[in-house]
PDB file of C-alpha atoms in Angstrom:
ATOM      1  CA  THR A   1      43.464 117.832 113.091  1.00  0.00           C
ATOM      2  CA  CYS A   2      40.364 119.945 113.528  1.00  0.00           C
ATOM      3  CA  ALA A   3      42.351 123.107 114.227  1.00  0.00           C
ATOM      4  CA  LEU A   4      44.336 122.704 111.000  1.00  0.00           C
ATOM      5  CA  LEU A   5      41.172 122.084 108.981  1.00  0.00           C
ATOM      6  CA  ALA A   6      39.529 125.120 110.573  1.00  0.00           C
ATOM      7  CA  THR A   7      42.558 127.256 109.703  1.00  0.00           C
ATOM      8  CA  VAL A   8      42.495 126.069 106.086  1.00  0.00           C
ATOM      9  CA  GLY A   9      38.740 126.756 105.982  1.00  0.00           C
ATOM     10  CA  VAL A  10      39.168 130.298 107.286  1.00  0.00           C
ATOM     11  CA  ILE A  11      41.965 130.980 104.789  1.00  0.00           C
ATOM     12  CA  SER A  12      39.842 129.591 101.943  1.00  0.00           C
ATOM     13  CA  ALA A  13      36.831 131.677 102.981  1.00  0.00           C
ATOM     14  CA  GLY A  14      39.056 134.750 103.156  1.00  0.00           C
ATOM     15  CA  GLU A  15      40.359 134.150  99.650  1.00  0.00           C
ATOM     16  CA  PHE A  16      36.803 133.727  98.387  1.00  0.00           C
ATOM     17  CA  LEU A  17      35.688 136.974 100.032  1.00  0.00           C
ATOM     18  CA  THR A  18      38.713 138.742  98.565  1.00  0.00           C
ATOM     19  CA  VAL A  19      37.592 138.048  95.003  1.00  0.00           C
ATOM     20  CA  LEU A  20      33.848 138.245  95.632  1.00  0.00           C
ATOM     21  CA  GLY A  21      32.295 140.860  93.382  1.00  0.00           C
ATOM     22  CA  GLU A  22      35.199 141.100  90.937  1.00  0.00           C
ATOM     23  CA  VAL A  23      34.045 142.104  87.469  1.00  0.00           C
ATOM     24  CA  ASP A  24      36.563 139.839  85.764  1.00  0.00           C
ATOM     25  CA  PHE A  25      36.084 136.876  88.129  1.00  0.00           C
ATOM     26  CA  ASP A  26      37.532 133.715  86.618  1.00  0.00           C
ATOM     27  CA  THR A  27      36.381 130.512  88.302  1.00  0.00           C
ATOM     28  CA  VAL A  28      39.303 128.454  86.981  1.00  0.00           C
ATOM     29  CA  GLY A  29      41.816 131.061  88.215  1.00  0.00           C
ATOM     30  CA  PHE A  30      40.134 131.196  91.616  1.00  0.00           C
ATOM     31  CA  VAL A  31      40.177 127.394  91.938  1.00  0.00           C
ATOM     32  CA  LEU A  32      43.856 127.325  90.923  1.00  0.00           C
ATOM     33  CA  CYS A  33      44.780 130.011  93.498  1.00  0.00           C
ATOM     34  CA  LEU A  34      42.772 128.305  96.214  1.00  0.00           C
ATOM     35  CA  SER A  35      44.331 124.936  95.352  1.00  0.00           C
ATOM     36  CA  ALA A  36      47.810 126.480  95.483  1.00  0.00           C
ATOM     37  CA  SER A  37      47.097 127.920  98.910  1.00  0.00           C
ATOM     38  CA  VAL A  38      45.723 124.645 100.301  1.00  0.00           C
ATOM     39  CA  LEU A  39      48.515 122.565  98.774  1.00  0.00           C
ATOM     40  CA  SER A  40      51.127 124.962 100.146  1.00  0.00           C
ATOM     41  CA  GLY A  41      49.719 124.470 103.624  1.00  0.00           C
ATOM     42  CA  MET A  42      49.703 120.706 103.134  1.00  0.00           C
ATOM     43  CA  ARG A  43      53.297 120.813 101.876  1.00  0.00           C
ATOM     44  CA  TRP A  44      54.535 122.631 104.954  1.00  0.00           C
ATOM     45  CA  THR A  45      52.563 120.326 107.231  1.00  0.00           C
ATOM     46  CA  VAL A  46      54.241 117.303 105.625  1.00  0.00           C
ATOM     47  CA  VAL A  47      57.651 118.998 105.908  1.00  0.00           C
ATOM     48  CA  GLN A  48      56.974 119.723 109.583  1.00  0.00           C
ATOM     49  CA  MET A  49      55.998 116.096 110.235  1.00  0.00           C
ATOM     50  CA  LYS A  50      59.091 114.856 108.369  1.00  0.00           C
ATOM     51  CA  ILE A  51      61.411 117.178 110.296  1.00  0.00           C
ATOM     52  CA  GLN A  52      59.885 116.251 113.650  1.00  0.00           C
ATOM     53  CA  GLY A  53      60.074 112.537 112.809  1.00  0.00           C
ATOM     54  CA  LEU A  54      63.805 112.505 112.025  1.00  0.00           C
ATOM     55  CA  ARG A  55      66.043 110.813 114.561  1.00  0.00           C
ATOM     56  CA  PRO A  56      68.436 112.281 115.491  1.00  0.00           C
ATOM     57  CA  PRO A  57      66.755 115.659 115.027  1.00  0.00           C
ATOM     58  CA  LEU A  58      68.377 118.077 112.607  1.00  0.00           C
ATOM     59  CA  LYS A  59      70.070 121.071 114.199  1.00  0.00           C
ATOM     60  CA  SER A  60      70.076 123.613 111.368  1.00  0.00           C
ATOM     61  CA  SER A  61      68.095 124.699 108.344  1.00  0.00           C
ATOM     62  CA  LEU A  62      71.087 123.837 106.123  1.00  0.00           C
ATOM     63  CA  ALA A  63      70.962 120.225 107.313  1.00  0.00           C
ATOM     64  CA  THR A  64      67.208 120.173 106.731  1.00  0.00           C
ATOM     65  CA  MET A  65      67.671 121.548 103.240  1.00  0.00           C
ATOM     66  CA  ARG A  66      70.328 118.919 102.491  1.00  0.00           C
ATOM     67  CA  VAL A  67      67.899 116.159 103.497  1.00  0.00           C
ATOM     68  CA  LEU A  68      64.687 117.447 101.888  1.00  0.00           C
ATOM     69  CA  SER A  69      65.833 119.400  98.824  1.00  0.00           C
ATOM     70  CA  PRO A  70      66.709 116.467  96.537  1.00  0.00           C
ATOM     71  CA  VAL A  71      63.122 115.181  96.663  1.00  0.00           C
ATOM     72  CA  MET A  72      61.744 118.662  96.072  1.00  0.00           C
ATOM     73  CA  PHE A  73      64.204 119.285  93.215  1.00  0.00           C
ATOM     74  CA  PHE A  74      63.535 116.073  91.307  1.00  0.00           C
ATOM     75  CA  SER A  75      59.766 116.298  91.699  1.00  0.00           C
ATOM     76  CA  MET A  76      59.776 119.891  90.409  1.00  0.00           C
ATOM     77  CA  VAL A  77      62.117 119.075  87.493  1.00  0.00           C
ATOM     78  CA  LEU A  78      59.930 116.187  86.366  1.00  0.00           C
ATOM     79  CA  LEU A  79      56.765 118.239  86.722  1.00  0.00           C
ATOM     80  CA  SER A  80      58.347 121.202  84.932  1.00  0.00           C
ATOM     81  CA  ILE A  81      59.542 119.070  82.029  1.00  0.00           C
ATOM     82  CA  ALA A  82      56.137 117.413  81.700  1.00  0.00           C
ATOM     83  CA  VAL A  83      54.124 120.639  81.851  1.00  0.00           C
ATOM     84  CA  GLU A  84      56.410 123.341  80.420  1.00  0.00           C
ATOM     85  CA  ARG A  85      58.241 121.354  77.713  1.00  0.00           C
ATOM     86  CA  PRO A  86      61.303 123.631  77.684  1.00  0.00           C
ATOM     87  CA  TRP A  87      62.606 122.306  74.361  1.00  0.00           C
ATOM     88  CA  ASN A  88      59.589 123.965  72.718  1.00  0.00           C
ATOM     89  CA  LYS A  89      59.944 127.216  74.667  1.00  0.00           C
ATOM     90  CA  PHE A  90      63.623 127.871  73.867  1.00  0.00           C
ATOM     91  CA  ALA A  91      63.516 126.950  70.180  1.00  0.00           C
ATOM     92  CA  GLY A  92      64.040 130.079  68.087  1.00  0.00           C
ATOM     93  CA  THR A  93      64.677 132.465  71.002  1.00  0.00           C
ATOM     94  CA  ASP A  94      67.630 134.807  71.405  1.00  0.00           C
ATOM     95  CA  TYR A  95      68.334 134.054  75.075  1.00  0.00           C
ATOM     96  CA  PHE A  96      71.738 132.615  74.162  1.00  0.00           C
ATOM     97  CA  ALA A  97      72.208 134.259  70.738  1.00  0.00           C
ATOM     98  CA  THR A  98      75.289 136.215  71.831  1.00  0.00           C
ATOM     99  CA  PRO A  99      77.678 135.747  74.738  1.00  0.00           C
ATOM    100  CA  GLU A 100      76.283 138.892  76.365  1.00  0.00           C
ATOM    101  CA  ARG A 101      72.689 137.645  76.089  1.00  0.00           C
ATOM    102  CA  GLY A 102      73.761 134.248  77.401  1.00  0.00           C
ATOM    103  CA  LEU A 103      75.485 135.849  80.388  1.00  0.00           C
ATOM    104  CA  TYR A 104      72.433 138.031  81.035  1.00  0.00           C
ATOM    105  CA  THR A 105      70.117 135.001  80.871  1.00  0.00           C
ATOM    106  CA  LEU A 106      72.343 132.977  83.196  1.00  0.00           C
ATOM    107  CA  SER A 107      72.639 135.927  85.603  1.00  0.00           C
ATOM    108  CA  LEU A 108      68.859 136.242  85.820  1.00  0.00           C
ATOM    109  CA  GLY A 109      68.512 132.508  86.434  1.00  0.00           C
ATOM    110  CA  LEU A 110      71.255 132.357  89.047  1.00  0.00           C
ATOM    111  CA  GLY A 111      69.956 135.483  90.806  1.00  0.00           C
ATOM    112  CA  GLY A 112      66.499 133.938  91.059  1.00  0.00           C
ATOM    113  CA  ALA A 113      68.035 130.667  92.241  1.00  0.00           C
ATOM    114  CA  PHE A 114      69.964 132.480  94.987  1.00  0.00           C
ATOM    115  CA  LEU A 115      66.809 134.228  96.199  1.00  0.00           C
ATOM    116  CA  ALA A 116      64.850 130.953  96.112  1.00  0.00           C
ATOM    117  CA  ILE A 117      67.513 129.130  98.143  1.00  0.00           C
ATOM    118  CA  ALA A 118      67.609 131.956 100.689  1.00  0.00           C
ATOM    119  CA  MET A 119      63.814 131.852 100.960  1.00  0.00           C
ATOM    120  CA  VAL A 120      63.763 128.065 101.435  1.00  0.00           C
ATOM    121  CA  LEU A 121      66.460 128.315 104.133  1.00  0.00           C
ATOM    122  CA  CYS A 122      64.335 130.894 105.973  1.00  0.00           C
ATOM    123  CA  GLU A 123      61.234 128.726 105.596  1.00  0.00           C
ATOM    124  CA  PHE A 124      63.037 125.652 106.937  1.00  0.00           C
ATOM    125  CA  TYR A 125      64.361 127.714 109.858  1.00  0.00           C
ATOM    126  CA  LEU A 126      60.834 128.896 110.646  1.00  0.00           C
ATOM    127  CA  ILE A 127      59.351 125.412 110.379  1.00  0.00           C
ATOM    128  CA  MET A 128      62.073 124.011 112.669  1.00  0.00           C
ATOM    129  CA  LYS A 129      61.393 126.679 115.294  1.00  0.00           C
ATOM    130  CA  SER A 130      57.592 126.870 114.996  1.00  0.00           C
ATOM    131  CA  THR A 131      54.758 125.125 113.128  1.00  0.00           C
ATOM    132  CA  ALA A 132      53.286 124.994 109.633  1.00  0.00           C
ATOM    133  CA  ILE A 133      50.452 127.261 110.796  1.00  0.00           C
ATOM    134  CA  VAL A 134      52.966 130.114 111.125  1.00  0.00           C
ATOM    135  CA  LEU A 135      53.952 129.710 107.470  1.00  0.00           C
ATOM    136  CA  MET A 136      50.294 129.564 106.389  1.00  0.00           C
ATOM    137  CA  ILE A 137      49.599 132.781 108.270  1.00  0.00           C
ATOM    138  CA  GLY A 138      52.695 134.293 106.661  1.00  0.00           C
ATOM    139  CA  GLY A 139      51.268 133.325 103.274  1.00  0.00           C
ATOM    140  CA  VAL A 140      48.014 135.100 104.111  1.00  0.00           C
ATOM    141  CA  ILE A 141      49.949 138.207 105.145  1.00  0.00           C
ATOM    142  CA  LYS A 142      51.826 138.040 101.833  1.00  0.00           C
ATOM    143  CA  GLU A 143      48.507 137.935  99.976  1.00  0.00           C
ATOM    144  CA  MET A 144      47.235 140.900 101.993  1.00  0.00           C
ATOM    145  CA  VAL A 145      50.357 142.884 101.076  1.00  0.00           C
ATOM    146  CA  THR A 146      49.811 141.926  97.427  1.00  0.00           C
ATOM    147  CA  ILE A 147      46.250 143.283  97.633  1.00  0.00           C
ATOM    148  CA  LEU A 148      47.508 146.469  99.311  1.00  0.00           C
ATOM    149  CA  VAL A 149      50.058 146.982  96.537  1.00  0.00           C
ATOM    150  CA  GLY A 150      47.338 146.356  93.948  1.00  0.00           C
ATOM    151  CA  VAL A 151      45.146 149.021  95.548  1.00  0.00           C
ATOM    152  CA  THR A 152      47.865 151.624  96.082  1.00  0.00           C
ATOM    153  CA  ALA A 153      50.045 151.123  93.016  1.00  0.00           C
ATOM    154  CA  PHE A 154      47.607 149.876  90.385  1.00  0.00           C
ATOM    155  CA  GLY A 155      44.341 151.459  91.486  1.00  0.00           C
ATOM    156  CA  ASP A 156      42.448 148.232  92.200  1.00  0.00           C
ATOM    157  CA  VAL A 157      39.088 148.891  93.825  1.00  0.00           C
ATOM    158  CA  LEU A 158      37.867 146.984  96.873  1.00  0.00           C
ATOM    159  CA  ASN A 159      34.233 146.707  97.893  1.00  0.00           C
ATOM    160  CA  PRO A 160      33.000 146.434 101.516  1.00  0.00           C
ATOM    161  CA  VAL A 161      33.023 142.616 101.404  1.00  0.00           C
ATOM    162  CA  ASN A 162      36.601 142.149 100.292  1.00  0.00           C
TER     163      ASN A 162
END
């Protein structure tokens, strides 16, 4: 719809203004970040349409996750294997050299997995109770917090435009 396109346009313009005037501006990095933002909005719009189109409607975010997660999991595994090539990354590393290192590596992975599942449950709950626009706005707020942390913690400098 026009409102959704206008929202995406405003978000894109905001991201452009954020990096305008950067000394180390990287066009490829900017295009990748902008693409990630637009594709994230499209993803949540598709999820919203899928959830609203289910009959009977799902009552909880756990049920939604049970229905939608297998598709998300297999698409990400295939993409990860194609792009990352994990067999090359783990060859010759000490991630599993000792039982302690193996336990540490598995703990880090499982901790991240727990946080990711909790985040997806919250996102599905939000999308069931509101719209994809809310999640896009939440993403913009997250980026603003990231910029604030960059300014306060790392001394990044902002100019009047961004």
